[in-house]
Amino acid sequence: MKNTCKPEYLAKVKLLTKEETERLLSRMVGKLPHRLEKDKLSKEEALAIQMELEDEQLQEWRKMMRILKKKEESKIEATAKIAEKAKAPLNVKAGPVK
């Protein structure tokens, strides 16, 4: 768990509406809500840490989706090549059978 939050996230927290703040608070899991309850963190610091964690998770998710998309595209290309080869006429010369 991170002990400090980045200043840019603290600035973002100050711009949140009451509804957005409540939604962000409701998504907190793990040690973060306990630290908030025990007054080890201010509400703004806890929200900033939560925002930072969610941003990191989003970046990881996007990276994984790019990897999966590339794999899927390569599978599609491979099956297209196989289908293309299957459709291509065979260049077999027919000659007399002895």
CSV table of N, CA and C in Angstrom, one decimal:
chain,number,residue,atom,x,y,z
A,1,MET,N,0.8,-1.2,0.0
A,1,MET,CA,0.0,0.0,0.0
A,1,MET,C,0.9,1.2,0.0
A,2,LYS,N,0.5,2.2,-0.8
A,2,LYS,CA,1.3,3.4,-0.9
A,2,LYS,C,1.1,4.3,0.4
A,3,ASN,N,2.1,4.9,0.8
A,3,ASN,CA,2.0,5.8,2.0
A,3,ASN,C,1.7,7.2,1.6
A,4,THR,N,2.1,7.6,0.5
A,4,THR,CA,1.8,9.0,0.1
A,4,THR,C,1.1,9.0,-1.3
A,5,CYS,N,0.5,10.1,-1.5
A,5,CYS,CA,-0.1,10.3,-2.8
A,5,CYS,C,0.5,11.4,-3.6
A,6,LYS,N,0.4,11.3,-4.9
A,6,LYS,CA,1.0,12.3,-5.8
A,6,LYS,C,0.2,13.6,-5.8
A,7,PRO,N,0.9,14.7,-5.9
A,7,PRO,CA,0.2,16.0,-5.8
A,7,PRO,C,-0.9,16.2,-6.9
A,8,GLU,N,-0.6,15.6,-8.1
A,8,GLU,CA,-1.6,15.8,-9.2
A,8,GLU,C,-2.9,15.1,-8.9
A,9,TYR,N,-2.8,14.0,-8.1
A,9,TYR,CA,-4.1,13.3,-7.8
A,9,TYR,C,-4.8,14.1,-6.7
A,10,LEU,N,-4.1,14.7,-5.8
A,10,LEU,CA,-4.7,15.6,-4.8
A,10,LEU,C,-5.5,16.7,-5.4
A,11,ALA,N,-4.9,17.3,-6.5
A,11,ALA,CA,-5.6,18.3,-7.2
A,11,ALA,C,-6.8,17.8,-7.9
A,12,LYS,N,-6.8,16.6,-8.5
A,12,LYS,CA,-7.9,16.0,-9.1
A,12,LYS,C,-9.0,15.8,-8.1
A,13,VAL,N,-8.7,15.3,-6.9
A,13,VAL,CA,-9.7,15.0,-5.8
A,13,VAL,C,-10.4,16.3,-5.5
A,14,LYS,N,-9.8,17.4,-5.5
A,14,LYS,CA,-10.4,18.7,-5.1
A,14,LYS,C,-11.5,19.1,-6.1
A,15,LEU,N,-11.3,18.6,-7.4
A,15,LEU,CA,-12.3,18.9,-8.4
A,15,LEU,C,-13.5,18.0,-8.5
A,16,LEU,N,-13.5,16.9,-7.7
A,16,LEU,CA,-14.6,15.9,-7.8
A,16,LEU,C,-15.9,16.5,-7.2
A,17,THR,N,-17.0,16.0,-7.7
A,17,THR,CA,-18.3,16.4,-7.2
A,17,THR,C,-18.5,15.5,-6.0
A,18,LYS,N,-19.6,15.8,-5.2
A,18,LYS,CA,-19.9,15.0,-4.0
A,18,LYS,C,-20.2,13.5,-4.5
A,19,GLU,N,-21.0,13.4,-5.6
A,19,GLU,CA,-21.4,12.1,-6.1
A,19,GLU,C,-20.1,11.3,-6.5
A,20,GLU,N,-19.2,11.9,-7.2
A,20,GLU,CA,-18.0,11.3,-7.7
A,20,GLU,C,-17.1,10.8,-6.5
A,21,THR,N,-17.1,11.7,-5.5
A,21,THR,CA,-16.3,11.4,-4.3
A,21,THR,C,-16.9,10.1,-3.6
A,22,GLU,N,-18.3,10.1,-3.5
A,22,GLU,CA,-18.9,8.9,-2.8
A,22,GLU,C,-18.7,7.6,-3.6
A,23,ARG,N,-18.7,7.7,-4.9
A,23,ARG,CA,-18.4,6.6,-5.8
A,23,ARG,C,-17.0,6.1,-5.6
A,24,LEU,N,-16.1,7.0,-5.5
A,24,LEU,CA,-14.7,6.6,-5.4
A,24,LEU,C,-14.5,6.0,-4.0
A,25,LEU,N,-15.1,6.6,-3.0
A,25,LEU,CA,-15.0,6.0,-1.6
A,25,LEU,C,-15.6,4.6,-1.6
A,26,SER,N,-16.6,4.3,-2.3
A,26,SER,CA,-17.3,3.0,-2.3
A,26,SER,C,-16.4,2.0,-3.0
A,27,ARG,N,-15.5,2.4,-3.8
A,27,ARG,CA,-14.7,1.4,-4.5
A,27,ARG,C,-13.4,1.0,-3.8
A,28,MET,N,-13.2,1.7,-2.6
A,28,MET,CA,-12.0,1.4,-1.9
A,28,MET,C,-12.0,0.0,-1.3
A,29,VAL,N,-10.9,-0.7,-1.4
A,29,VAL,CA,-10.8,-2.0,-0.8
A,29,VAL,C,-9.4,-2.2,-0.1
A,30,GLY,N,-9.3,-3.2,0.6
A,30,GLY,CA,-8.0,-3.5,1.3
A,30,GLY,C,-7.8,-2.7,2.5
A,31,LYS,N,-6.6,-2.3,2.7
A,31,LYS,CA,-6.1,-1.6,3.9
A,31,LYS,C,-6.5,-0.1,3.8
A,32,LEU,N,-6.8,0.4,2.6
A,32,LEU,CA,-7.1,1.8,2.5
A,32,LEU,C,-8.3,2.3,3.3
A,33,PRO,N,-9.4,1.6,3.2
A,33,PRO,CA,-10.5,2.1,4.1
A,33,PRO,C,-10.2,2.1,5.6
A,34,HIS,N,-9.5,1.1,6.0
A,34,HIS,CA,-9.1,0.9,7.4
A,34,HIS,C,-8.2,2.1,7.9
A,35,ARG,N,-7.3,2.5,7.0
A,35,ARG,CA,-6.4,3.6,7.3
A,35,ARG,C,-7.2,4.9,7.4
A,36,LEU,N,-8.2,5.0,6.5
A,36,LEU,CA,-9.0,6.2,6.6
A,36,LEU,C,-9.9,6.2,7.8
A,37,GLU,N,-10.4,5.1,8.2
A,37,GLU,CA,-11.2,5.0,9.5
A,37,GLU,C,-10.4,5.3,10.7
A,38,LYS,N,-9.2,4.9,10.7
A,38,LYS,CA,-8.3,5.1,11.9
A,38,LYS,C,-7.6,6.5,11.9
A,39,ASP,N,-8.0,7.3,11.0
A,39,ASP,CA,-7.4,8.7,10.8
A,39,ASP,C,-5.9,8.7,10.6
A,40,LYS,N,-5.5,7.7,9.9
A,40,LYS,CA,-4.1,7.7,9.5
A,40,LYS,C,-3.9,8.4,8.2
A,41,LEU,N,-5.0,8.6,7.5
A,41,LEU,CA,-5.0,9.3,6.2
A,41,LEU,C,-6.2,10.3,6.3
A,42,SER,N,-6.0,11.4,5.6
A,42,SER,CA,-7.2,12.3,5.4
A,42,SER,C,-8.0,11.7,4.3
A,43,LYS,N,-9.3,12.2,4.2
A,43,LYS,CA,-10.2,11.7,3.2
A,43,LYS,C,-9.6,12.1,1.8
A,44,GLU,N,-9.0,13.2,1.7
A,44,GLU,CA,-8.5,13.6,0.4
A,44,GLU,C,-7.3,12.7,0.0
A,45,GLU,N,-6.4,12.4,0.9
A,45,GLU,CA,-5.3,11.6,0.6
A,45,GLU,C,-5.7,10.2,0.2
A,46,ALA,N,-6.7,9.6,1.0
A,46,ALA,CA,-7.3,8.3,0.6
A,46,ALA,C,-7.9,8.3,-0.8
A,47,LEU,N,-8.6,9.3,-1.1
A,47,LEU,CA,-9.2,9.4,-2.4
A,47,LEU,C,-8.1,9.5,-3.5
A,48,ALA,N,-7.1,10.3,-3.2
A,48,ALA,CA,-6.0,10.5,-4.2
A,48,ALA,C,-5.3,9.1,-4.4
A,49,ILE,N,-5.1,8.4,-3.4
A,49,ILE,CA,-4.4,7.1,-3.5
A,49,ILE,C,-5.3,6.1,-4.3
A,50,GLN,N,-6.6,6.2,-4.0
A,50,GLN,CA,-7.6,5.3,-4.7
A,50,GLN,C,-7.6,5.7,-6.2
A,51,MET,N,-7.6,6.9,-6.5
A,51,MET,CA,-7.5,7.4,-7.9
A,51,MET,C,-6.3,6.9,-8.6
A,52,GLU,N,-5.2,7.0,-7.9
A,52,GLU,CA,-3.9,6.6,-8.5
A,52,GLU,C,-3.9,5.0,-8.7
A,53,LEU,N,-4.4,4.3,-7.8
A,53,LEU,CA,-4.5,2.8,-7.9
A,53,LEU,C,-5.4,2.5,-9.1
A,54,GLU,N,-6.5,3.1,-9.2
A,54,GLU,CA,-7.4,2.8,-10.4
A,54,GLU,C,-6.8,3.2,-11.7
A,55,ASP,N,-6.0,4.3,-11.7
A,55,ASP,CA,-5.3,4.7,-13.0
A,55,ASP,C,-4.3,3.6,-13.4
A,56,GLU,N,-3.6,3.1,-12.4
A,56,GLU,CA,-2.6,2.1,-12.6
A,56,GLU,C,-3.2,0.8,-13.2
A,57,GLN,N,-4.4,0.4,-12.5
A,57,GLN,CA,-5.1,-0.8,-13.0
A,57,GLN,C,-5.6,-0.6,-14.4
A,58,LEU,N,-6.1,0.6,-14.7
A,58,LEU,CA,-6.6,0.9,-16.0
A,58,LEU,C,-5.5,0.8,-17.1
A,59,GLN,N,-4.3,1.3,-16.7
A,59,GLN,CA,-3.2,1.2,-17.7
A,59,GLN,C,-2.8,-0.3,-17.9
A,60,GLU,N,-2.8,-1.1,-16.8
A,60,GLU,CA,-2.5,-2.5,-17.0
A,60,GLU,C,-3.5,-3.2,-17.8
A,61,TRP,N,-4.8,-2.9,-17.6
A,61,TRP,CA,-5.9,-3.5,-18.4
A,61,TRP,C,-5.8,-3.1,-19.8
A,62,ARG,N,-5.5,-1.9,-20.1
A,62,ARG,CA,-5.3,-1.4,-21.5
A,62,ARG,C,-4.2,-2.2,-22.2
A,63,LYS,N,-3.1,-2.3,-21.5
A,63,LYS,CA,-1.9,-3.0,-22.0
A,63,LYS,C,-2.3,-4.5,-22.3
A,64,MET,N,-3.0,-5.1,-21.4
A,64,MET,CA,-3.4,-6.5,-21.6
A,64,MET,C,-4.4,-6.6,-22.8
A,65,MET,N,-5.3,-5.7,-22.9
A,65,MET,CA,-6.2,-5.7,-24.1
A,65,MET,C,-5.5,-5.5,-25.4
A,66,ARG,N,-4.4,-4.7,-25.4
A,66,ARG,CA,-3.6,-4.5,-26.7
A,66,ARG,C,-3.0,-5.8,-27.0
A,67,ILE,N,-2.4,-6.5,-26.0
A,67,ILE,CA,-1.8,-7.8,-26.3
A,67,ILE,C,-2.7,-8.8,-26.8
A,68,LEU,N,-3.9,-8.9,-26.2
A,68,LEU,CA,-4.9,-9.8,-26.6
A,68,LEU,C,-5.4,-9.5,-28.0
A,69,LYS,N,-5.6,-8.2,-28.3
A,69,LYS,CA,-6.0,-7.8,-29.7
A,69,LYS,C,-5.0,-8.2,-30.7
A,70,LYS,N,-3.7,-8.0,-30.4
A,70,LYS,CA,-2.7,-8.4,-31.4
A,70,LYS,C,-2.7,-9.9,-31.6
A,71,LYS,N,-2.9,-10.7,-30.5
A,71,LYS,CA,-2.9,-12.1,-30.7
A,71,LYS,C,-4.1,-12.5,-31.5
A,72,GLU,N,-5.3,-11.9,-31.3
A,72,GLU,CA,-6.5,-12.2,-32.1
A,72,GLU,C,-6.3,-11.9,-33.5
A,73,GLU,N,-5.7,-10.7,-33.8
A,73,GLU,CA,-5.4,-10.3,-35.2
A,73,GLU,C,-4.5,-11.3,-35.9
A,74,SER,N,-3.4,-11.8,-35.2
A,74,SER,CA,-2.5,-12.7,-35.8
A,74,SER,C,-3.2,-14.0,-36.1
A,75,LYS,N,-4.1,-14.4,-35.2
A,75,LYS,CA,-4.9,-15.7,-35.5
A,75,LYS,C,-5.7,-15.5,-36.7
A,76,ILE,N,-6.4,-14.4,-36.8
A,76,ILE,CA,-7.2,-14.1,-38.0
A,76,ILE,C,-6.4,-14.1,-39.3
A,77,GLU,N,-5.2,-13.5,-39.2
A,77,GLU,CA,-4.4,-13.5,-40.4
A,77,GLU,C,-3.9,-14.9,-40.7
A,78,ALA,N,-3.6,-15.7,-39.7
A,78,ALA,CA,-3.1,-17.1,-40.0
A,78,ALA,C,-4.2,-17.9,-40.6
A,79,THR,N,-5.4,-17.8,-40.1
A,79,THR,CA,-6.5,-18.5,-40.7
A,79,THR,C,-6.9,-18.0,-42.1
A,80,ALA,N,-6.7,-16.7,-42.4
A,80,ALA,CA,-7.0,-16.2,-43.7
A,80,ALA,C,-6.0,-16.8,-44.7
A,81,LYS,N,-4.7,-16.9,-44.3
A,81,LYS,CA,-3.7,-17.4,-45.1
A,81,LYS,C,-3.9,-18.9,-45.4
A,82,ILE,N,-4.4,-19.6,-44.4
A,82,ILE,CA,-4.7,-21.0,-44.6
A,82,ILE,C,-5.8,-21.2,-45.6
A,83,ALA,N,-6.9,-20.4,-45.4
A,83,ALA,CA,-8.0,-20.4,-46.3
A,83,ALA,C,-7.7,-20.0,-47.7
A,84,GLU,N,-6.8,-19.0,-47.8
A,84,GLU,CA,-6.3,-18.6,-49.2
A,84,GLU,C,-5.6,-19.7,-49.9
A,85,LYS,N,-4.7,-20.4,-49.1
A,85,LYS,CA,-4.0,-21.5,-49.7
A,85,LYS,C,-4.9,-22.7,-50.2
A,86,ALA,N,-5.9,-22.9,-49.4
A,86,ALA,CA,-6.9,-24.0,-49.7
A,86,ALA,C,-7.7,-23.6,-51.0
A,87,LYS,N,-8.0,-22.3,-51.2
A,87,LYS,CA,-8.7,-21.9,-52.4
A,87,LYS,C,-7.9,-21.9,-53.6
A,88,ALA,N,-6.6,-21.8,-53.5
A,88,ALA,CA,-5.7,-21.6,-54.6
A,88,ALA,C,-5.7,-22.9,-55.4
A,89,PRO,N,-5.8,-22.8,-56.8
A,89,PRO,CA,-5.8,-24.1,-57.6
A,89,PRO,C,-4.4,-24.7,-57.5
A,90,LEU,N,-4.4,-26.0,-57.6
A,90,LEU,CA,-3.2,-26.8,-57.5
A,90,LEU,C,-2.6,-26.8,-59.0
A,91,ASN,N,-1.4,-26.6,-59.1
A,91,ASN,CA,-0.7,-26.6,-60.4
A,91,ASN,C,-0.1,-28.0,-60.6
A,92,VAL,N,-1.0,-28.9,-60.9
A,92,VAL,CA,-0.7,-30.3,-61.2
A,92,VAL,C,-0.9,-30.6,-62.7
A,93,LYS,N,0.2,-31.1,-63.3
A,93,LYS,CA,0.1,-31.3,-64.7
A,93,LYS,C,-0.5,-32.8,-64.9
A,94,ALA,N,-1.5,-32.9,-65.7
A,94,ALA,CA,-2.0,-34.2,-65.9
A,94,ALA,C,-1.3,-34.8,-67.1
A,95,GLY,N,-0.8,-35.9,-66.9
A,95,GLY,CA,-0.1,-36.6,-68.0
A,95,GLY,C,-0.7,-38.0,-68.2
A,96,PRO,N,-0.2,-38.7,-69.2
A,96,PRO,CA,-0.7,-40.0,-69.4
A,96,PRO,C,-0.4,-41.0,-68.3
A,97,VAL,N,-1.3,-41.8,-68.0
A,97,VAL,CA,-1.1,-42.8,-66.9
A,97,VAL,C,-0.6,-44.0,-67.6
A,98,LYS,N,0.5,-44.6,-67.1
A,98,LYS,CA,1.0,-45.8,-67.7
A,98,LYS,C,0.8,-47.0,-66.8
